[in-house]
Structure formats: structure tokens, C-alpha cells
XYZ file of C-alpha atoms in Angstrom:
464
model
C 9.917 75.928 -13.705
C 6.021 75.585 -12.386
C 5.789 79.208 -12.574
C 6.762 79.980 -16.213
C 4.606 76.601 -17.012
C 1.265 78.125 -16.017
C 2.073 81.495 -17.101
C 2.502 80.406 -20.433
C -1.000 78.204 -20.171
C -2.454 81.215 -19.212
C -0.900 83.945 -21.809
C -2.375 81.659 -24.748
C -5.713 81.244 -23.247
C -6.957 84.758 -23.808
C -4.692 85.236 -27.269
C -7.475 84.588 -29.405
C -9.073 81.871 -32.112
C -5.156 80.893 -32.505
C -4.305 79.879 -29.111
C -4.918 77.557 -26.998
C -8.126 77.643 -24.280
C -9.175 77.579 -20.910
C -9.770 74.139 -21.426
C -6.611 73.200 -22.583
C -4.884 74.940 -20.695
C -6.318 73.285 -17.519
C -5.831 70.041 -19.494
C -2.617 70.409 -19.162
C -1.372 71.528 -16.112
C -3.491 67.864 -14.899
C -1.237 66.422 -16.599
C 1.994 68.284 -15.510
C 1.169 65.964 -12.566
C 2.906 63.552 -14.990
C 5.751 63.911 -15.015
C 6.304 65.571 -11.611
C 5.205 62.191 -10.629
C 7.754 60.488 -12.062
C 10.225 63.434 -11.294
C 9.201 62.696 -7.547
C 9.297 58.885 -7.266
C 13.154 59.465 -8.112
C 13.843 61.510 -5.746
C 11.641 58.783 -3.086
C 13.265 55.666 -4.243
C 16.895 57.265 -4.789
C 16.092 58.209 -0.457
C 14.757 55.206 -0.267
C 18.026 53.157 -1.195
C 20.064 55.855 1.486
C 17.469 55.889 4.401
C 15.084 52.846 4.283
C 11.383 54.126 5.902
C 7.583 52.913 5.172
C 6.725 55.193 4.990
C 8.564 57.298 1.793
C 8.448 53.543 0.075
C 5.527 53.679 0.164
C 4.762 57.241 -1.105
C 7.294 56.438 -2.968
C 5.538 53.298 -4.951
C 2.259 55.494 -5.261
C 4.265 59.051 -7.430
C 5.196 55.534 -9.722
C 2.119 54.682 -9.710
C 0.312 57.667 -11.092
C 3.831 58.622 -13.754
C 3.311 55.116 -14.691
C -0.097 54.608 -15.458
C -0.375 58.262 -16.829
C 3.221 57.967 -19.146
C 0.634 57.131 -22.304
C -0.943 60.726 -21.847
C 2.274 62.547 -22.131
C 4.151 60.893 -24.649
C 0.762 60.906 -27.173
C -0.567 63.843 -28.618
C -4.577 64.417 -28.839
C -4.922 63.229 -25.442
C -8.279 64.347 -24.146
C -8.955 66.152 -21.277
C -10.383 65.412 -17.774
C -13.795 65.316 -18.921
C -13.407 62.326 -20.705
C -15.216 60.241 -19.191
C -12.521 57.306 -19.481
C -10.108 60.079 -17.544
C -12.670 59.953 -14.948
C -13.011 56.326 -14.484
C -9.173 56.777 -14.147
C -8.889 59.500 -12.051
C -11.220 57.410 -9.168
C -9.456 54.077 -10.318
C -5.960 55.672 -9.413
C -7.496 57.046 -6.480
C -8.818 53.507 -5.388
C -5.813 52.274 -5.898
C -3.084 54.980 -3.582
C -6.129 53.727 -1.113
C -4.673 50.218 -1.262
C -1.304 51.849 -0.629
C -2.003 53.738 2.269
C -3.972 50.655 3.689
C -0.465 48.760 2.562
C 1.141 50.994 4.218
C -0.714 51.233 7.660
C -0.033 46.870 7.710
C 3.636 47.298 7.499
C 3.763 44.160 6.779
C 5.177 44.175 2.714
C 8.704 44.541 1.879
C 8.315 44.512 -1.765
C 10.400 47.326 -3.326
C 8.472 50.171 -4.230
C 9.344 50.802 -7.677
C 8.246 47.895 -9.052
C 5.236 47.765 -6.808
C 4.522 50.967 -8.543
C 5.255 50.411 -11.837
C 2.823 47.014 -11.614
C -0.365 48.774 -10.465
C 0.497 51.741 -13.152
C 0.662 49.069 -16.050
C -2.887 47.208 -14.682
C -4.503 50.967 -14.829
C -3.279 51.596 -18.170
C -4.423 47.536 -19.348
C -7.798 48.070 -17.735
C -7.729 51.671 -19.114
C -7.597 50.189 -22.498
C -9.323 47.379 -22.299
C -12.565 49.663 -21.506
C -11.506 52.081 -24.527
C -11.683 48.599 -27.158
C -15.130 48.233 -26.419
C -17.266 50.711 -27.580
C -20.467 52.694 -25.756
C -19.395 51.317 -22.661
C -18.559 54.591 -20.491
C -20.818 57.399 -22.591
C -21.945 58.652 -19.410
C -24.855 60.438 -18.492
C -25.070 64.026 -16.699
C -25.963 62.583 -13.692
C -23.187 59.661 -13.707
C -20.960 61.898 -14.769
C -21.802 64.262 -11.534
C -21.691 61.024 -9.041
C -18.537 59.844 -10.493
C -17.121 63.594 -9.864
C -18.374 63.377 -6.520
C -16.869 59.850 -5.870
C -14.055 61.044 -7.112
C -13.613 64.120 -4.767
C -14.921 61.542 -2.071
C -12.141 59.472 -2.535
C -9.688 62.616 -2.346
C -11.137 63.903 1.347
C -10.910 60.574 2.400
C -7.144 59.429 0.799
C -6.103 62.968 2.385
C -7.483 61.959 5.673
C -5.743 58.851 4.939
C -2.376 60.066 4.248
C -2.925 62.504 7.470
C -3.091 59.659 9.561
C 0.216 57.877 8.267
C 2.529 58.167 11.667
C 5.239 56.260 8.969
C 5.102 59.786 7.575
C 7.034 62.945 8.780
C 4.318 65.276 10.264
C 6.203 68.536 7.398
C 4.945 65.643 4.639
C 1.702 64.941 5.633
C 0.868 68.752 5.692
C 2.255 68.626 2.968
C 0.294 65.838 0.970
C -2.901 65.960 2.969
C -3.845 68.985 0.809
C -2.162 68.333 -2.483
C -4.539 64.856 -2.420
C -7.344 67.381 -2.115
C -6.040 70.203 -4.518
C -5.615 66.602 -7.518
C -8.699 65.392 -6.575
C -10.776 68.969 -7.503
C -9.330 69.468 -10.507
C -10.058 66.087 -11.848
C -14.038 67.322 -10.655
C -13.656 71.078 -12.304
C -12.095 68.976 -15.688
C -14.371 66.261 -15.361
C -18.061 68.470 -14.942
C -16.648 70.590 -17.668
C -16.480 73.704 -15.804
C -12.794 74.832 -17.755
C -14.862 76.267 -19.793
C -14.819 79.173 -17.836
C -12.402 81.315 -17.204
C -12.630 80.960 -13.849
C -13.103 77.367 -13.263
C -9.898 76.982 -15.463
C -8.179 79.367 -13.091
C -8.982 77.380 -10.282
C -8.358 74.233 -11.849
C -4.626 75.065 -12.778
C -3.998 76.301 -9.911
C -4.790 73.220 -7.746
C -2.578 71.389 -10.415
C 0.208 73.748 -10.634
C 0.216 73.889 -6.089
C -0.338 70.000 -6.569
C 2.456 69.185 -8.754
C 4.684 72.382 -5.979
C 3.497 70.129 -2.722
C 4.192 67.124 -4.287
C 8.165 67.834 -5.640
C 8.415 69.657 -2.570
C 7.484 67.447 -0.419
C 9.673 64.076 -2.232
C 13.201 66.570 -1.996
C 12.150 67.180 1.419
C 12.179 63.211 1.880
C 14.870 62.546 0.312
C 17.152 65.714 1.620
C 15.769 64.252 5.327
C 16.908 60.300 4.081
C 20.986 62.208 3.557
C 20.433 63.827 6.894
C 19.975 60.596 8.277
C 22.526 58.938 6.659
C 24.942 61.369 7.890
C 23.870 60.832 11.008
C 23.554 56.812 11.314
C 27.367 57.436 9.780
C 28.233 59.580 12.303
C 26.324 56.804 15.296
C 28.346 54.504 14.357
C 30.941 56.081 13.578
C 31.261 57.442 17.399
C 30.143 53.351 18.416
C 32.957 51.420 16.293
C 35.441 53.681 18.520
C 34.006 53.293 21.486
C 34.642 49.274 20.251
C 38.288 49.765 19.579
C 38.806 52.182 22.780
C 37.397 49.274 24.544
C 39.519 46.849 22.774
C 43.095 48.525 22.991
C 42.039 48.937 26.753
C 41.297 44.797 26.808
C 44.375 44.390 25.071
C 46.793 46.897 27.717
C 45.131 45.274 30.382
C 45.716 41.348 29.075
C 49.448 42.560 28.248
C 50.443 43.451 31.195
C 48.488 41.146 33.310
C 50.470 38.309 30.667
C 54.416 40.247 31.210
C 52.944 40.538 36.144
C 51.658 36.133 36.198
C 55.200 35.575 33.643
C 56.889 37.133 36.725
C 55.461 35.762 39.171
C 55.091 32.020 37.723
C 58.959 32.424 37.569
C 59.775 33.389 41.059
C 56.495 30.616 42.427
C 58.696 28.021 40.510
C 62.405 29.230 42.083
C 61.090 29.389 45.451
C 59.704 25.750 44.702
C 62.855 24.366 42.930
C 66.430 26.007 43.947
C 67.794 24.994 47.113
C 70.664 27.217 46.688
C 68.262 30.247 47.598
C 69.273 31.475 50.857
C 66.458 32.646 53.825
C 67.055 35.804 53.028
C 66.193 35.158 49.033
C 63.062 33.029 49.670
C 61.705 36.473 52.154
C 62.307 38.799 48.796
C 60.689 36.642 46.840
C 58.113 35.906 48.853
C 57.544 39.920 49.643
C 57.538 40.082 45.765
C 55.069 37.493 45.045
C 53.113 39.416 47.184
C 53.020 43.222 45.634
C 53.469 41.545 42.145
C 49.881 39.890 43.285
C 48.139 42.570 44.924
C 49.044 44.686 41.498
C 48.005 42.039 39.372
C 44.473 41.986 41.975
C 43.811 45.704 40.982
C 45.198 45.467 37.088
C 41.755 42.802 36.987
C 39.898 44.367 38.888
C 40.423 48.812 37.493
C 38.941 51.168 38.967
C 38.769 54.542 38.604
C 42.290 55.916 37.935
C 43.595 57.572 40.514
C 45.476 60.696 41.355
C 48.336 61.210 41.320
C 50.381 60.553 44.247
C 54.316 60.644 46.514
C 55.968 57.814 44.728
C 59.704 56.231 46.141
C 61.593 54.973 42.806
C 63.689 52.549 45.712
C 60.602 51.175 46.196
C 59.090 51.015 42.734
C 62.106 49.317 41.335
C 62.610 46.534 44.369
C 59.731 44.101 43.379
C 59.933 45.095 39.756
C 64.187 44.077 39.404
C 63.313 41.539 41.395
C 60.867 39.856 38.556
C 63.043 40.152 36.156
C 66.476 39.087 37.750
C 64.764 35.298 38.358
C 63.201 34.987 34.866
C 67.210 35.859 34.154
C 67.851 39.267 32.891
C 70.184 41.129 33.703
C 69.066 44.927 35.537
C 71.780 47.252 37.353
C 70.572 50.207 39.327
C 71.393 51.853 42.022
C 69.239 53.620 44.621
C 68.554 56.603 43.874
C 66.957 58.068 47.091
C 64.170 59.868 44.892
C 60.383 60.932 45.388
C 58.890 61.320 41.921
C 54.905 62.913 41.289
C 53.564 59.867 39.888
C 50.580 56.884 40.197
C 53.102 53.722 41.856
C 50.893 51.024 39.871
C 51.732 53.099 36.376
C 54.930 53.470 36.894
C 55.466 50.091 37.124
C 53.718 49.234 34.756
C 55.649 51.030 32.386
C 58.655 50.256 33.221
C 57.897 46.932 33.198
C 56.957 46.937 29.393
C 60.177 48.980 28.771
C 62.381 46.004 30.451
C 60.148 43.340 28.638
C 61.024 45.252 25.110
C 64.876 45.132 25.924
C 64.111 40.876 26.475
C 62.679 41.016 23.265
C 64.919 43.624 20.910
C 68.364 42.909 22.898
C 68.252 39.674 24.281
C 71.557 39.250 26.677
C 72.234 42.258 26.984
C 72.840 43.679 30.564
C 69.071 46.865 31.250
C 70.689 49.534 33.254
C 68.145 52.095 35.323
C 69.737 55.351 36.240
C 68.835 58.784 37.280
C 69.228 62.078 35.569
C 68.171 65.409 37.746
C 67.705 68.426 36.315
C 66.692 71.291 38.599
C 62.984 70.138 39.653
C 62.427 67.435 36.961
C 64.398 63.710 37.195
C 65.015 62.335 34.095
C 64.345 57.568 34.922
C 66.373 56.007 31.795
C 66.095 52.720 31.114
C 68.847 51.861 28.655
C 70.010 48.684 26.943
C 73.071 47.701 24.936
C 71.057 45.731 21.457
C 70.747 46.223 18.375
C 69.398 50.242 19.224
C 66.459 51.079 16.726
C 66.806 52.327 13.315
C 66.669 56.115 12.318
C 64.599 55.463 10.212
C 61.443 53.969 12.111
C 62.071 56.328 15.519
C 58.812 58.119 15.330
C 56.598 55.731 15.002
C 58.341 52.727 18.240
C 54.846 54.800 19.801
C 52.688 54.240 17.385
C 49.498 52.033 18.485
C 49.606 47.886 16.277
C 53.739 48.803 14.887
C 56.137 47.432 16.002
C 59.623 46.556 14.422
C 60.049 44.515 11.295
C 60.654 40.478 12.184
C 58.983 41.463 15.611
C 56.797 39.054 17.346
C 54.989 41.494 19.414
C 52.005 43.748 18.836
C 52.952 47.146 18.763
C 51.393 46.912 22.228
C 53.681 48.226 24.547
C 54.791 51.707 24.284
C 51.994 52.521 22.970
C 50.367 51.458 25.949
C 53.458 53.013 28.048
C 53.330 56.307 26.468
C 49.585 56.778 26.820
C 49.634 56.085 30.145
C 52.122 58.227 30.903
C 51.082 61.451 29.085
C 47.944 61.495 31.491
C 49.498 61.857 34.091
C 51.304 64.802 31.390
C 54.641 62.885 32.194
C 56.765 62.519 28.950
C 57.671 59.082 27.570
C 60.831 59.360 24.585
C 63.633 57.595 23.051
C 67.112 59.513 23.652
C 68.394 59.729 20.139
C 72.027 60.245 21.105
C 72.761 57.136 23.232
C 74.689 54.553 21.538
C 75.330 51.545 21.098
C 71.570 49.833 22.198
C 68.277 52.308 23.076
C 67.632 54.272 26.254
C 64.375 55.259 26.975
C 63.608 57.970 28.548
C 60.456 58.707 31.937
C 61.284 62.847 32.460
C 59.128 62.805 36.378
C 58.276 65.642 38.739
C 60.492 65.343 41.644
C 59.525 66.013 45.379
C 61.314 67.130 48.229
C 60.243 64.811 51.606
C 62.335 63.210 54.561
C 64.491 59.880 52.901
C 62.812 56.609 54.039
C 65.150 53.484 55.131
C 66.301 51.587 51.885
C 67.755 48.274 51.358
C 70.301 49.373 49.015
C 71.696 45.452 49.144
C 68.437 44.027 47.631
C 69.354 46.839 44.806
C 72.494 45.897 44.267
C 72.652 44.164 40.896
């Protein structure tokens, strides 16, 4: 659009008596900065709304001010060129106002929105200009005064360019474009103010300087808008990462609390039974004491969880012995026949999963006996925990391992089964619901067996 506009002005300048003169073309090019500033102000205000940056905010205020103060020029026909002393004074006032905005941006203390601030500065410049025009003869400047004013305008442009370049709150790429744009803007103003635009050469310089300023300002604004969108996207991605991290930590805490509560309940029941059940034999008291020692040690490992242990060789009978004792003292009927099998797993994790499955059976199938048994298939063994309760409706079976999902009417949090499934999955061990089991529900843990000489078992204790 800028190139097309420039070609129209240059073509018109040499088209004869009825065409616009070089001076008019230079004036039109200078005025083109006003809609460019308004468009840039819109881009920058949007950028501030997306991702606020101090430098972008004050750049938006400056562009809003430039567009606002110049708006009457583009809507009022017959506006004179920059050779008019009033427009020279306006350019000097505009440069001084931009210097003030840059100084405010340096302070980093003002928190006013850039749009109303820029509009306020722009309206103030319009009011001052109109007030001066209402006083006839006050700005009839002689040639030396015009030259002095042009020098002041050029000096303001250079000082403003240095100030913009030193703005650490703006990206380097933006400063590299804005600093030359400010100098070119002052050059275009000086050429017009000095009345040099009657010459084709000086007019071309003014036109090129003005249009280049427009291009630099517009491109910088669009670049800052794109950077704001990108920064906002990065901030959202980082926030999502932090939320996922917090969620994972929260889940770990809930999982640990879930298992700790179950372990403490078993310890409390066994302790109470030892203290108040006079019918216990000495052997049963010894078994309960052993169970308490093992569960207390496991509780300490849960509370002071360290790095995850590597897969070990685990004796199923030794894992189940204290666990079954824990649930038996809580009043749950659990049947198990010693199998003399060793599998690849982590002892604490497997205990944790079995504890969850037994607790799940006690909650959803109260009063129903629970049977634990194994099924061998070559190098694997299925460890099955089955109850004879109401079972799980077919339409709900695909969701029972989802975190936070619980059956309608359940008082649970939907943590246990999801936690058990995830704990085993980290070891490459599957946990599934047996769809063929009826009545009730049966959960199958598929484990790899390990060939190892048998160890002495206390079968009498495990047969319940």
C-alpha cells in the first residue's frame, strides 16, 4: 500500500499544471504517518492486552498520541504543508511530548493504560494548536526563526532516537527500527519546514523519509504484536506444564495418603486386638506382632519414599501372610492357599496393590468372602483377587481404572484402582478385570514367574 501510494504521488508530481506539485506530494507523504500511527496504536494496544510489556505500552501511547493529534489534519480538507509555521511548531511540540513519554517509560512507575494516556496527550496538542491559531499574527515566523525551529526539530529527533535506542524495556529489534524512524520523521519535517519541497530532489528525500518512517513504525508494531502472541502462547504452555506438575504432585500425595490410611487402619486393628482380645493364643499374638513389625516398616517406607526400587524376586506367600492377617483382624474373610511361587515385582508395590483390591472388595462387596488364587500359564502366573458381591455393571467396566472415577453411590474418591493400575504399569505388569467372572468381581494381576528353590512356608497360618 505504501509503495502504491508513493508511486501515485510521484506520478502526479510530474503530470503537468493540473497535477499535484512536489510540495503537495511531500505534504501528503508526511500526513500518511497519521493513519500509520493510528493503525500501529491499534496493533500495540492489542499486544498490551495480550501480554503486557512496559516498553510496548509506552510505544502504544506515543502512536496513539501521534494519530490523535493529527486526526484533524486528515479529516479537514485544505490543510497546509509543513512549511506552515503552525505545523512546524506542532512537530516540535509532538517531538517534545514523545520525549516526555519516553522519560515516563524510563521511570517504570506510571501504571496508566497507554490508550487514554496517548489520547490525552494528543487532545492537549490539538487544543494548544487551535488556541495558537485563534491568536492572529502570533506565529508569523521570519526565515531565521524557521531555520532555528527546523534545527530544534532535528535536534529533538536525534535526542529522541538516542532515548529510544537506550530503552531497555523494548526488544533490540524494535529499537533498531524505531530509532532511525524518529530521525527520518524529523528530517521529513525539517525539509518541509524549510520550504525545500518545491525542489524535486528535496521532495523525493522528504517523501522517502516519511514513507520509510511509516514502514518502520508499522513493521515494528506488527512485530511486537506477533511477539506478544508468541509470549502469551509460551506463558500458557509454561502454565500448563506447572499445572501438570502440581497435579502430578497432588496425585502422588493422594496416593500416598490413601495407602498410609489403609496401612494405619490395619495396624490399629491389630494393636487393639492384641491389647483386648484375651482369647488369642500366644502363637497368634506372635503372628500379629510380626505383622505389626512388617506393616510398620512398610509404613515408614511409604512416608519416607525414596527412589523407586528395581524389580525384585518376591515370594507371594511371604507377601500375603502379613497382608491377610491385617485384613482378617479387620473382620474381612480372605481365603488363600499357599502356592510356593516367586515372581518378578516390587514387594511394597505388590502389597500396596493387593491391599487396594482387598479394601475395594470390602467396600463394594461387604460381607462377601474374598478368594485369592493363582493360575499358571507357562512363564507367567495370574494372581486373582475375587469376591462374590454384586460385581461391576458392564457399562462401567471401561472406566474403573480412570483417575477420580467411582461407581454411582460409592463413597470412594476413585483413587484406589487407578493407583493400583498405574503402580503396576510402571513395572510392565498388567491389572485387568476378568469379564468372565460371576458372580462378583475378579481382578487379575499378571506376573512373571522366577525359578528359585522353594523356601519354608508357614502354610497353617495362611489357610483361612
